[in-house]
PDB file of C-alpha atoms and ligand atoms in Angstrom:
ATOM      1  CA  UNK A  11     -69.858 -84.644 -54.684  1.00  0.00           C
ATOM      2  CA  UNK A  12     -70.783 -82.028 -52.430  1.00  0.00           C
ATOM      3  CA  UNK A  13     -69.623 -78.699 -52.676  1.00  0.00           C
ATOM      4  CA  UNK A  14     -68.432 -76.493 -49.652  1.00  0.00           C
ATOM      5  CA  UNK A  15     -68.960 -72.701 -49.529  1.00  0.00           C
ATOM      6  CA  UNK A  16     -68.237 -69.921 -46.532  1.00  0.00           C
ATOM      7  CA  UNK A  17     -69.552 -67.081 -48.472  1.00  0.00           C
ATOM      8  CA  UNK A  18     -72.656 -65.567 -49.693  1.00  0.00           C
ATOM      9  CA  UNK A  19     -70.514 -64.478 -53.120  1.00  0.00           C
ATOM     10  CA  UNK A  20     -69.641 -67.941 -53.588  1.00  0.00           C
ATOM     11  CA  UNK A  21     -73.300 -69.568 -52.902  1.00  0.00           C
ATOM     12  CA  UNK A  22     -74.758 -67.304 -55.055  1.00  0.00           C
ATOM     13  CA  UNK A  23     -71.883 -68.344 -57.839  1.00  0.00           C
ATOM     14  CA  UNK A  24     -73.195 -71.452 -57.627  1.00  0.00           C
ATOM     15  CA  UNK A  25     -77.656 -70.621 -57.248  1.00  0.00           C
ATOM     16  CA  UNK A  26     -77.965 -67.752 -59.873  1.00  0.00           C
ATOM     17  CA  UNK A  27     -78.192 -70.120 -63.084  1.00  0.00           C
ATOM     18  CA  UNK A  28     -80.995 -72.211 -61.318  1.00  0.00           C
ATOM     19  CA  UNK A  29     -82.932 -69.296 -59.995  1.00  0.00           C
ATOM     20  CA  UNK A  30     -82.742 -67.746 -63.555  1.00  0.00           C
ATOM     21  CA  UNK A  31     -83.806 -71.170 -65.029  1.00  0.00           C
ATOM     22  CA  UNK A  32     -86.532 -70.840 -62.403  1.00  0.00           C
ATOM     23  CA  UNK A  33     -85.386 -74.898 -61.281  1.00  0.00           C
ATOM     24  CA  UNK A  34     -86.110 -75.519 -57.486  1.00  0.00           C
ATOM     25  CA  UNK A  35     -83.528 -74.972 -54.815  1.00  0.00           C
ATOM     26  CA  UNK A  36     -84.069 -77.420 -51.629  1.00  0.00           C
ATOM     27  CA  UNK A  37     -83.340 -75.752 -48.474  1.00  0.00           C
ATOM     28  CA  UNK A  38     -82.142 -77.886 -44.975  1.00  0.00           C
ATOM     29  CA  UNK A  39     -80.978 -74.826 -42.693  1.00  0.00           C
ATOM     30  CA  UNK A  40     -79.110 -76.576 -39.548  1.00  0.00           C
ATOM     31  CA  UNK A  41     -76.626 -75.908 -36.954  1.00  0.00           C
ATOM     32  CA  UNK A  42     -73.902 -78.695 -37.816  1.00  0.00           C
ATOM     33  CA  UNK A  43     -73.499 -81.952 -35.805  1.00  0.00           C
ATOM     34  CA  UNK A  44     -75.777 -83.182 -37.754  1.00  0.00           C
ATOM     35  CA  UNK A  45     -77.733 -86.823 -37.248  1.00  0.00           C
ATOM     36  CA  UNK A  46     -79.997 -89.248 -39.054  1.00  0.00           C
ATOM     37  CA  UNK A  47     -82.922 -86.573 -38.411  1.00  0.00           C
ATOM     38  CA  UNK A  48     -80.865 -84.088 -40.826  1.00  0.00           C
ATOM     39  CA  UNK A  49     -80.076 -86.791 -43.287  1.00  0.00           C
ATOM     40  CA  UNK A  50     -83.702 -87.767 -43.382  1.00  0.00           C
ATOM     41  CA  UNK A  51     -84.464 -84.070 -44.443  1.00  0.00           C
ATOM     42  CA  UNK A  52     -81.817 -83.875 -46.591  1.00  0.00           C
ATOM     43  CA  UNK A  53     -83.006 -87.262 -48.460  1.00  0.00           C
ATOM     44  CA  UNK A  54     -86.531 -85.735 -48.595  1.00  0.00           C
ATOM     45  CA  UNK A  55     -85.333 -82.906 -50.246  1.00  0.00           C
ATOM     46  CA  UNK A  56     -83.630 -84.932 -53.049  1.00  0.00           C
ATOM     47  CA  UNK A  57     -86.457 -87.107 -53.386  1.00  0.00           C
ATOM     48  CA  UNK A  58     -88.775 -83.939 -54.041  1.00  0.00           C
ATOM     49  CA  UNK A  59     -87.100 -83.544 -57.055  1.00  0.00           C
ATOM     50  CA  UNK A  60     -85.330 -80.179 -55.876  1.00  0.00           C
ATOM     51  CA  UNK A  61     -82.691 -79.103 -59.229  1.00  0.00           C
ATOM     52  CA  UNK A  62     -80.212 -78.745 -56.354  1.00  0.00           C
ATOM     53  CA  UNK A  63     -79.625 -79.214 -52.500  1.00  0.00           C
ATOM     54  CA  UNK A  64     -78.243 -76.557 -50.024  1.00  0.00           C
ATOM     55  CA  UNK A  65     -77.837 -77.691 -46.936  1.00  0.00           C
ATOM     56  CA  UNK A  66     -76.375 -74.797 -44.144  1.00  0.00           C
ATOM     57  CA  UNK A  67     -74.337 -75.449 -41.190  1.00  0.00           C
ATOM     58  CA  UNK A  68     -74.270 -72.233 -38.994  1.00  0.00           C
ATOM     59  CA  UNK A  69     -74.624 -71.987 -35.198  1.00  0.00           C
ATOM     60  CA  UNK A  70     -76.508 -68.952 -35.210  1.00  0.00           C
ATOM     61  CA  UNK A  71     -75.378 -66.842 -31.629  1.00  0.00           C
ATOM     62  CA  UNK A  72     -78.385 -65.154 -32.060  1.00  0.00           C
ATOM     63  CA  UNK A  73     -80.847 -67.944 -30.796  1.00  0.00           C
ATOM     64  CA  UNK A  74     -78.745 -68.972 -27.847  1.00  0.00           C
ATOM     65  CA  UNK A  75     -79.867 -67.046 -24.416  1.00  0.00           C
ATOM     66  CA  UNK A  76     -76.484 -65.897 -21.858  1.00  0.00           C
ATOM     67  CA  UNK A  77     -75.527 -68.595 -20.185  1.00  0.00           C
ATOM     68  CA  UNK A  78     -77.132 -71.293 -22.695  1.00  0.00           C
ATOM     69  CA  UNK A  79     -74.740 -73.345 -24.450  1.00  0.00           C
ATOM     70  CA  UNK A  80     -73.609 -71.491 -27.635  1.00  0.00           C
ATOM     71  CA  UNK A  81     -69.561 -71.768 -26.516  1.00  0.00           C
ATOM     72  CA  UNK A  82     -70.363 -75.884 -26.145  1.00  0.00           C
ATOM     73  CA  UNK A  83     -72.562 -76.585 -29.124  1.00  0.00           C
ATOM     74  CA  UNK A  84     -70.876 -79.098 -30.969  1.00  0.00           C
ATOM     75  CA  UNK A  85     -68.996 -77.860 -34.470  1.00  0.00           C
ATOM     76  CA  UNK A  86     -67.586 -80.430 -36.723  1.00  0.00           C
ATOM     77  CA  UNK A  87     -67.431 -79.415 -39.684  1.00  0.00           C
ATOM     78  CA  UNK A  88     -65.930 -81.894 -41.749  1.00  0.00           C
ATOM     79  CA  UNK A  89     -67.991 -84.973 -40.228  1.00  0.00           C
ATOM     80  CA  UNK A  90     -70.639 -82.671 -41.148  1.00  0.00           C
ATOM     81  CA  UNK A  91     -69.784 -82.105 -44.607  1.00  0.00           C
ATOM     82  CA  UNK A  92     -69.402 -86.116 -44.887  1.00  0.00           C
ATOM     83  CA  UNK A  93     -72.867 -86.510 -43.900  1.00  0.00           C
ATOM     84  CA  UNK A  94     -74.273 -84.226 -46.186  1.00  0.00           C
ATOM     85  CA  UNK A  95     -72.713 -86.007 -49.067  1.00  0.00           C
ATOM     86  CA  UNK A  96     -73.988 -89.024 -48.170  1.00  0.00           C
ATOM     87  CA  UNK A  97     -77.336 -87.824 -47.835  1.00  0.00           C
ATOM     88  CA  UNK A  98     -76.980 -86.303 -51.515  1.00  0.00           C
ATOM     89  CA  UNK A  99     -76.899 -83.145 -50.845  1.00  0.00           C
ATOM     90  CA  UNK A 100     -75.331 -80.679 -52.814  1.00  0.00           C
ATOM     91  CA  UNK A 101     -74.268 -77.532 -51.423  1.00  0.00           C
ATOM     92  CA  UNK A 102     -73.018 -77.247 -47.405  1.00  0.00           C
ATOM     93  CA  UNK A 103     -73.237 -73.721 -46.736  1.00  0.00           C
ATOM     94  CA  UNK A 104     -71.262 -72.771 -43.743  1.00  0.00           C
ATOM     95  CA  UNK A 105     -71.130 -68.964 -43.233  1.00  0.00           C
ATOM     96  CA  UNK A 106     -68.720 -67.213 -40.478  1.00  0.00           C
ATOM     97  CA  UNK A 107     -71.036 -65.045 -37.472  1.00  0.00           C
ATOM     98  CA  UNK A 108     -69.444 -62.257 -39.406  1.00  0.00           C
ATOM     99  CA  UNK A 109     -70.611 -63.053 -42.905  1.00  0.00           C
ATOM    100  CA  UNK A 110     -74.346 -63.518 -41.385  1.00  0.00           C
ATOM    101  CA  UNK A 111     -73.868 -60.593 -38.896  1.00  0.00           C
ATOM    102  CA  UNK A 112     -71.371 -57.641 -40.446  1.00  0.00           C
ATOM    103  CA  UNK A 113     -70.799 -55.236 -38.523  1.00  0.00           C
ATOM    104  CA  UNK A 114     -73.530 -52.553 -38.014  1.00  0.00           C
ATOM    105  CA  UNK A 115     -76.118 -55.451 -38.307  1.00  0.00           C
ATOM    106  CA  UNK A 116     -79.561 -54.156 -36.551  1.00  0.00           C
ATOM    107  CA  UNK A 117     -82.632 -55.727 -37.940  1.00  0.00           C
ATOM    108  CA  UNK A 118     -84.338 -58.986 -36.301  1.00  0.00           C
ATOM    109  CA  UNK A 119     -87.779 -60.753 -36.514  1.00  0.00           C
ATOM    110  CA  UNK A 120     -90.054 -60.317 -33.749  1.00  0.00           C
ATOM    111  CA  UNK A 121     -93.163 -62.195 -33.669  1.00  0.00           C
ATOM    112  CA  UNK A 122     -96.305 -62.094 -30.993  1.00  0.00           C
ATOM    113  CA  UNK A 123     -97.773 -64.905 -28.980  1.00  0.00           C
ATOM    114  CA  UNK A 124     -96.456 -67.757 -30.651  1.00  0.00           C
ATOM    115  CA  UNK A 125     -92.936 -67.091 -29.724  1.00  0.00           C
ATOM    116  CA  UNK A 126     -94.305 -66.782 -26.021  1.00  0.00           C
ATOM    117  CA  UNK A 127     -95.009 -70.486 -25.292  1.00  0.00           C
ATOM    118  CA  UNK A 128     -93.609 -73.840 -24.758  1.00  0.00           C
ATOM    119  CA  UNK A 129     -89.850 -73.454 -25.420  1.00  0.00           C
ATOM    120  CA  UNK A 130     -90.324 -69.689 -25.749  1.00  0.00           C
ATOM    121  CA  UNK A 131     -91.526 -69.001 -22.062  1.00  0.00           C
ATOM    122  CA  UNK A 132     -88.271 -70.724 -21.310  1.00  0.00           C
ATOM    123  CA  UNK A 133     -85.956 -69.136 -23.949  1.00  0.00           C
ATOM    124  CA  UNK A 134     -86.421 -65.559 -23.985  1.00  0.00           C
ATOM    125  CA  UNK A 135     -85.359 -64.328 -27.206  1.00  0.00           C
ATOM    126  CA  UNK A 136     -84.520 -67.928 -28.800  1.00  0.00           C
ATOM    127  CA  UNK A 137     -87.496 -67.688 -31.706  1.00  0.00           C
ATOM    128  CA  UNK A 138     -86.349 -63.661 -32.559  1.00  0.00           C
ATOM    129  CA  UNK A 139     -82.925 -65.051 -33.058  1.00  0.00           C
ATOM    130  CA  UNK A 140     -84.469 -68.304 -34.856  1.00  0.00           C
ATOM    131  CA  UNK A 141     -86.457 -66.201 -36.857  1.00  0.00           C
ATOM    132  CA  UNK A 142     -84.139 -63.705 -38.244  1.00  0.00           C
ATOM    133  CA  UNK A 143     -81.266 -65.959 -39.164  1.00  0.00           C
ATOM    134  CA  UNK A 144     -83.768 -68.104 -40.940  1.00  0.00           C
ATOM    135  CA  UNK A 145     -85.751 -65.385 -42.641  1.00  0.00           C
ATOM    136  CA  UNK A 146     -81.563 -64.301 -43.863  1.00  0.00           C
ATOM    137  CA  UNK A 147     -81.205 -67.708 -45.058  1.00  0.00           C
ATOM    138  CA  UNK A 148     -83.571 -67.882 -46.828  1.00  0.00           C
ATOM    139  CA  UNK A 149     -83.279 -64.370 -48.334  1.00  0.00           C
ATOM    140  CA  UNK A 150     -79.406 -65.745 -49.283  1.00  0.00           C
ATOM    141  CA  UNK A 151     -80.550 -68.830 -50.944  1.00  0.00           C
ATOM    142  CA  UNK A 152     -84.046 -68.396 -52.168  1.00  0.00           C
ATOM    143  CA  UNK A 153     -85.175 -72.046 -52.077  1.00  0.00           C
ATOM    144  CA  UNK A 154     -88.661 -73.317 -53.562  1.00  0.00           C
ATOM    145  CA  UNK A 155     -88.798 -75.726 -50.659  1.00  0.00           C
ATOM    146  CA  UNK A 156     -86.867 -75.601 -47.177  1.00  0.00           C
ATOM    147  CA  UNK A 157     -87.148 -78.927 -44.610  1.00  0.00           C
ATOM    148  CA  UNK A 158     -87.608 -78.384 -41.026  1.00  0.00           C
ATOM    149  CA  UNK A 159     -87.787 -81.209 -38.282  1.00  0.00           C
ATOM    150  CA  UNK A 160     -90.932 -82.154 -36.335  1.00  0.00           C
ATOM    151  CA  UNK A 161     -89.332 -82.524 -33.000  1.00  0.00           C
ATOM    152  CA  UNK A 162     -88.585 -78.517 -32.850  1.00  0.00           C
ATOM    153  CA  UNK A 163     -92.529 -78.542 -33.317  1.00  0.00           C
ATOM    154  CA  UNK A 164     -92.753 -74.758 -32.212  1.00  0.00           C
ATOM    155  CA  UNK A 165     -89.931 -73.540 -34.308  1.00  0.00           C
ATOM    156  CA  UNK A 166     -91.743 -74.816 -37.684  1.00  0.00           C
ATOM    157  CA  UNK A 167     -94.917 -73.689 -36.431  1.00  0.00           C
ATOM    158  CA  UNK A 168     -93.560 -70.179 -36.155  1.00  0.00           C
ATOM    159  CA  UNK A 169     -91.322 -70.244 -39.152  1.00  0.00           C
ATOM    160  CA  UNK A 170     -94.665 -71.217 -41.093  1.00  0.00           C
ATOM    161  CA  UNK A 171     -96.227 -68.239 -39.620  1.00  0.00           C
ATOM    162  CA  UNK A 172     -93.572 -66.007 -40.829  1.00  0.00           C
ATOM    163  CA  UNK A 173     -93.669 -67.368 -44.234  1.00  0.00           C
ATOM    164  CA  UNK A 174     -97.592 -66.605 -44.320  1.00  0.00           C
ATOM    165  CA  UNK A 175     -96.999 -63.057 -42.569  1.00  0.00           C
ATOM    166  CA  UNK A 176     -94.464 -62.070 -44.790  1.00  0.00           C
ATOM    167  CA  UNK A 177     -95.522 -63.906 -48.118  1.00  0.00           C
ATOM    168  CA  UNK A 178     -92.475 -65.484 -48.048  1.00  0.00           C
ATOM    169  CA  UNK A 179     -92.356 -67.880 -51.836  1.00  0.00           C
ATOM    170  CA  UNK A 180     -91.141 -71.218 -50.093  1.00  0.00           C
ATOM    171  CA  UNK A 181     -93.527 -74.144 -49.423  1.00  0.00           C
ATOM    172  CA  UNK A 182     -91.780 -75.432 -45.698  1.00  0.00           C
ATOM    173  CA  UNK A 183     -92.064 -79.508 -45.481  1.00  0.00           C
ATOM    174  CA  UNK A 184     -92.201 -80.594 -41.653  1.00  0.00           C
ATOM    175  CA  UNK A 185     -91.022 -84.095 -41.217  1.00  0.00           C
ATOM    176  CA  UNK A 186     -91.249 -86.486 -38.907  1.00  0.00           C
ATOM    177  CA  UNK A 187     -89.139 -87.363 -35.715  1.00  0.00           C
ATOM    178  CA  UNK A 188     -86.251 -89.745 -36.370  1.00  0.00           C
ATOM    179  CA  UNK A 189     -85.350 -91.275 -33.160  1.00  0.00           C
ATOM    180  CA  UNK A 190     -82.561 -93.806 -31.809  1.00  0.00           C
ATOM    181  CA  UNK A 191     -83.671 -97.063 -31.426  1.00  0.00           C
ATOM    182  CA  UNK A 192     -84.354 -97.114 -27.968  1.00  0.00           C
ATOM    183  CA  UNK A 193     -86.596 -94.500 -28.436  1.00  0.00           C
ATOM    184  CA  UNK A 194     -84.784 -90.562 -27.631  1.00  0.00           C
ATOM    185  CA  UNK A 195     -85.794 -88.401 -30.538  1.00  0.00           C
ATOM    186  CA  UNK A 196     -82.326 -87.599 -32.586  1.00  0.00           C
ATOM    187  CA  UNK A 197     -81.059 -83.805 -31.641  1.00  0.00           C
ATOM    188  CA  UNK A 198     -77.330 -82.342 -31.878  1.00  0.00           C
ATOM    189  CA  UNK A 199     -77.823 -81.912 -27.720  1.00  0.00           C
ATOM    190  CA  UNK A 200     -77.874 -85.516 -27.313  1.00  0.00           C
ATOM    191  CA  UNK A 201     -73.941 -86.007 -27.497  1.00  0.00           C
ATOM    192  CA  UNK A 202     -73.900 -84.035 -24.179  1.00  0.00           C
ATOM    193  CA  UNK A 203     -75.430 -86.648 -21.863  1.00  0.00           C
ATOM    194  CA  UNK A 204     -73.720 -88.742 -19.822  1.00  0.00           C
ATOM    195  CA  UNK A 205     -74.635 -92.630 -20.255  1.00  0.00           C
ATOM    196  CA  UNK A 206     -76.666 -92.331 -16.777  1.00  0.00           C
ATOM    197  CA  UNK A 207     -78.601 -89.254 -18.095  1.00  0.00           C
ATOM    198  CA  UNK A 208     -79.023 -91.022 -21.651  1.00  0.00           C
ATOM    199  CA  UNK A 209     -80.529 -93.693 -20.203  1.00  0.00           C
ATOM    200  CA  UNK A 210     -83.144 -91.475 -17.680  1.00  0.00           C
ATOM    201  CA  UNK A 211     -83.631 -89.151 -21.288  1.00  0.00           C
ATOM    202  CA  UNK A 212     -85.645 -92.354 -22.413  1.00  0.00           C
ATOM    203  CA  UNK A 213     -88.815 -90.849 -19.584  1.00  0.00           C
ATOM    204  CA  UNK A 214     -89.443 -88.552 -22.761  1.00  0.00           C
ATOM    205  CA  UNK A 215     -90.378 -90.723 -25.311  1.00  0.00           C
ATOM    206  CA  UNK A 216     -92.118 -93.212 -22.719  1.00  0.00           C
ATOM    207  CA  UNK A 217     -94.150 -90.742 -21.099  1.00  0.00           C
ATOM    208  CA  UNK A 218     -95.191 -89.603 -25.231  1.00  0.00           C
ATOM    209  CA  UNK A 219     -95.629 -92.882 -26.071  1.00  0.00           C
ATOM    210  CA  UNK A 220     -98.143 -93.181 -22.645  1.00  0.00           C
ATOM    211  CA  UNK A 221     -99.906 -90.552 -23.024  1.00  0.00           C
ATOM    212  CA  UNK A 222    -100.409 -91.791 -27.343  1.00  0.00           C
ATOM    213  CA  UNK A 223    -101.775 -94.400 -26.045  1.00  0.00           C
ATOM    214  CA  UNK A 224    -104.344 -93.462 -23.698  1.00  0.00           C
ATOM    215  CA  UNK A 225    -105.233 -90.916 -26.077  1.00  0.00           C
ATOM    216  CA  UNK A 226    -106.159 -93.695 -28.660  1.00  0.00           C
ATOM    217  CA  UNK A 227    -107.976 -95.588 -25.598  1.00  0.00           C
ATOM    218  CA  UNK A 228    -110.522 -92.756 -25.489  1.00  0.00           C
ATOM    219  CA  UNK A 229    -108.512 -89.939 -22.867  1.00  0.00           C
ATOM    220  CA  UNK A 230    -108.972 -86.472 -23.715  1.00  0.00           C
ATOM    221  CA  UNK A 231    -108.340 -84.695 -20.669  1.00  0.00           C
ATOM    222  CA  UNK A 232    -105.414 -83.098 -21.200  1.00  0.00           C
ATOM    223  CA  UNK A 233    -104.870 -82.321 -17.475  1.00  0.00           C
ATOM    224  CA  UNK A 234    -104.851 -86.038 -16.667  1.00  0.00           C
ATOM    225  CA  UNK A 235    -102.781 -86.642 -19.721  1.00  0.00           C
ATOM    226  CA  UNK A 236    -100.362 -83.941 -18.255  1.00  0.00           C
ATOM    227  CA  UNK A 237    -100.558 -85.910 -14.974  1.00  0.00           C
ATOM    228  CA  UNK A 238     -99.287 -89.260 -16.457  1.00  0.00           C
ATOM    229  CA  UNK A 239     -96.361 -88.021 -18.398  1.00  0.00           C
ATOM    230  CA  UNK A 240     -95.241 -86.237 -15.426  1.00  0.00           C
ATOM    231  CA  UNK A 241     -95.620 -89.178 -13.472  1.00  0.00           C
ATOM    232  CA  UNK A 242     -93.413 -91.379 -15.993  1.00  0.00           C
ATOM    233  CA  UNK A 243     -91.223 -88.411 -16.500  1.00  0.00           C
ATOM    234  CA  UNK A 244     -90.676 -88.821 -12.264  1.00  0.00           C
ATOM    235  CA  UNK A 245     -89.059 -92.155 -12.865  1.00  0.00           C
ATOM    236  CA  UNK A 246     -85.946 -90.024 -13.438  1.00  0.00           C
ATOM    237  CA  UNK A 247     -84.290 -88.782 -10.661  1.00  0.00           C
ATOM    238  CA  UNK A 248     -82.486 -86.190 -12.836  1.00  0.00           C
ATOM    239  CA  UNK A 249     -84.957 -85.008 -15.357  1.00  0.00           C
ATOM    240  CA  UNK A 250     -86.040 -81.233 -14.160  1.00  0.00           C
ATOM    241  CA  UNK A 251     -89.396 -80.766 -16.124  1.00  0.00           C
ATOM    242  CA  UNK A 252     -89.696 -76.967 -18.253  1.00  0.00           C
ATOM    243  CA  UNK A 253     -92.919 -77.883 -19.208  1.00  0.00           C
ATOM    244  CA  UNK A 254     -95.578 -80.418 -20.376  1.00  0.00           C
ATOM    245  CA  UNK A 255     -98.286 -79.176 -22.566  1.00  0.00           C
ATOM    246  CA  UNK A 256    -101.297 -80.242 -24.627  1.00  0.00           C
ATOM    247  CA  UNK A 257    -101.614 -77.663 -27.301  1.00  0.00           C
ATOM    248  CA  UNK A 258    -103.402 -76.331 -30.455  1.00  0.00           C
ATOM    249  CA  UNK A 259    -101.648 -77.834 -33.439  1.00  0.00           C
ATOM    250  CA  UNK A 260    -101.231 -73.987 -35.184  1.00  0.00           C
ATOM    251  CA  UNK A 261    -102.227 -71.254 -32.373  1.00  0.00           C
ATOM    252  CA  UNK A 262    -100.081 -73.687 -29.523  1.00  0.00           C
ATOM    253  CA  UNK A 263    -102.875 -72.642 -27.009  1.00  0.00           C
ATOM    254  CA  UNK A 264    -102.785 -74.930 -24.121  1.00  0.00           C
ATOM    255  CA  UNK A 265    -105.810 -76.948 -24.293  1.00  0.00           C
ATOM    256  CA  UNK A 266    -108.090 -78.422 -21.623  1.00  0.00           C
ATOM    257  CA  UNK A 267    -109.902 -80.864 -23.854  1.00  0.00           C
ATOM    258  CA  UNK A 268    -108.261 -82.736 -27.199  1.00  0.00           C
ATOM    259  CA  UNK A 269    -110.994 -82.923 -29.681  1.00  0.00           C
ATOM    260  CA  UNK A 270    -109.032 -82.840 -32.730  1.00  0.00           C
ATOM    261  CA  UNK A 271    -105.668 -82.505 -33.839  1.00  0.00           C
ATOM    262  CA  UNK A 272    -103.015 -81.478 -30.542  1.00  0.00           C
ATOM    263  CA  UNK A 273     -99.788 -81.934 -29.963  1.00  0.00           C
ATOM    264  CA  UNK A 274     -98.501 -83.233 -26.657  1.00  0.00           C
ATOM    265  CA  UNK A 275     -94.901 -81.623 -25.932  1.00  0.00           C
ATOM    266  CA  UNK A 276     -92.233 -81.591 -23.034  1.00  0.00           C
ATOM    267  CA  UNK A 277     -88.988 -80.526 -22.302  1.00  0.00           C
ATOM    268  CA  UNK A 278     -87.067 -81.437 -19.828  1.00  0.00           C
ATOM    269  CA  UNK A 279     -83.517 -81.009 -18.349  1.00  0.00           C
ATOM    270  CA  UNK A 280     -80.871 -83.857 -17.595  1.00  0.00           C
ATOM    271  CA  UNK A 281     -78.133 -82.430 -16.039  1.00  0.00           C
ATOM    272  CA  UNK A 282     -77.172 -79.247 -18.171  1.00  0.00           C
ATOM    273  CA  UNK A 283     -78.601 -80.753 -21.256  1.00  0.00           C
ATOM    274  CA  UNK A 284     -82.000 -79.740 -22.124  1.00  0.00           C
ATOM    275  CA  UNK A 285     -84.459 -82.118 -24.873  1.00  0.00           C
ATOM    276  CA  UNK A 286     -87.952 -81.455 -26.322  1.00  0.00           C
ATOM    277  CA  UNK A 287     -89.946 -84.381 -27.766  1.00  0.00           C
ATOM    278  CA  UNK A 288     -93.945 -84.363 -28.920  1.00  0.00           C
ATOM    279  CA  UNK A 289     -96.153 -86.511 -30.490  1.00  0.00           C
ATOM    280  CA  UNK A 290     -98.972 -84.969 -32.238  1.00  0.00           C
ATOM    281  CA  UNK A 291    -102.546 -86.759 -31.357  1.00  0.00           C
ATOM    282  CA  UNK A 292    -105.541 -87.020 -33.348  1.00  0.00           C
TER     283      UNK A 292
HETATM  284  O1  PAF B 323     -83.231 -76.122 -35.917  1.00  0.00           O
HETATM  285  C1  PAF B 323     -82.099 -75.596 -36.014  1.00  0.00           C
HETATM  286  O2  PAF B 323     -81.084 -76.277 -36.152  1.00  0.00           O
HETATM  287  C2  PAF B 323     -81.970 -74.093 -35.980  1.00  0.00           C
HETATM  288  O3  PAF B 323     -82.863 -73.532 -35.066  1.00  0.00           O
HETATM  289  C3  PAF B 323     -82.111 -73.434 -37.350  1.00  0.00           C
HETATM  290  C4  PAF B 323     -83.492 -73.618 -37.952  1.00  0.00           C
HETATM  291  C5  PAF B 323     -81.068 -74.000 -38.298  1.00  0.00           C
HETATM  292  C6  PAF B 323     -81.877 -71.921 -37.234  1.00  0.00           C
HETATM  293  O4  PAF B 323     -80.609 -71.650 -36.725  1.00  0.00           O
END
């Protein structure tokens, strides 16, 4: 059984005898329409042994940019809340904008350089808006651990940074991509293409897969590597390229050489509906 909540009151009904008992609270913040990449956090979660699971479902207005697609992302509440009971969870926490955001509401997370790069460059004001609903989640439901998705690699990256700036008590669990089996990494934006611009998406996860590979064959050029993913990436006549980087695994400088640990990321539009994807190289 999972149980359904709108308000802080009623969440914190339900947390305040495990956070006296001092028992775990698992924490999956999303924004609804959720997929098999949400389940698979929600199952890891459970399987940590977390007293209880809280999963939220709020599409924050804060992270969306004017003329991004806030009004369009897709709410469904109910096949949400099915989800989430299969996936064992036990708590869906979906707050109104005005129970996150009362009136009067001034205070936001700003944080330097990371938020800068990659998605940021493109998204002015995305990560402040990421940043301070999640740092308000968290405050609301205090979890011991809270499950974030590889494929936003930046967003954990800078969520983990706040946590260490702030000495925030949750240990954040990154997990890996879950992706369709043709290949497109799972994400909430993916019910917007059209089947011609589904089928061009798949240039992402080629072009990663490429680059993987040639990596592994001894590559480490990162401008070459660049070079081939755009290349692949050109095989779609729709796909308008944001970026393609090869970047530090924690500082997400750009790098020229890989000589350890990097992570290879892209977004791209298709039409109006813009993905990310990465793979992270050794
Ligand atoms: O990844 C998301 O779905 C959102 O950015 C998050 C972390 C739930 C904050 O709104």
């Amino acid at each position: 059984m999972v149980r359904v909540v709108h308000t802080i009151a009623e969440l914190h009904k339900i947390l305040s005898p495990l956070w006296r008992k001092g028992d775990p609270v698992g924490f999956v913040p999303t924004m609804g329409a959720l997929h098999d990449g949400h389940v698979s956090l929600m199952k890891q979660a459970k399987a940590d042994g977390n007293a209880l699971v809280v999963a939220s479902v709020f599409v924050n207005p804060l992270q969306f940019g004017s003329g991004e697609d806030y009004d369009e992302y897709p709410r469904d509440l109910n096949g949400d809340v099915k989800v989430a009971r299969d996936a064992h969870a036990d708590v869906v926490f979906a707050p109104s904008v005005a129970e996150m955001y009362p009136r009067g509401f001034l205070t936001y997370v700003d944080q330097d350089k990371l938020t800068d790069k990659l998605c940021g460059a493109h998204r002015p004001g995305h990560f402040r808006g990421v940043l301070t609903v999640v740092l308000k989640l968290f405050n609301v439901v205090r979890p011991a651990h809270a499950y974030f998705g590889q494929k936003d690699y930046q967003q954990a990256v800078v969520i983990q940074r706040m946590a260490t700036d702030l000495n925030l008590d949750v240990k954040l669990h990154v997990m890996p991509i879950i992706r369709e089996p043709d290949g497109l990494a799972m994400s909430s934006r993916n019910v917007y293409l059209g089947s011609k611009h589904r089928q061009e998406a798949l240039v992402l996860h080629q072009a990663l897969s490429r680059a993987n590979e040639l990596v592994a064959a001894g590559e480490r050029n990162a401008r070459k590597l660049a070079g081939e993913i755009r290349k692949i990436i050109g095989q779609s006549k729709s796909a308008k390229v944001d970026y393609i980087s090869v970047v530090h695994p924690e500082t997400l400088e750009d790098l020229n050489d890989i000589s350890g640990k990097s992570v290879i990321a892209v977004a791209a539009r298709f039409g109006k509906t813009r993905l990310i994807d990465n793979v992270i190289v050794e």
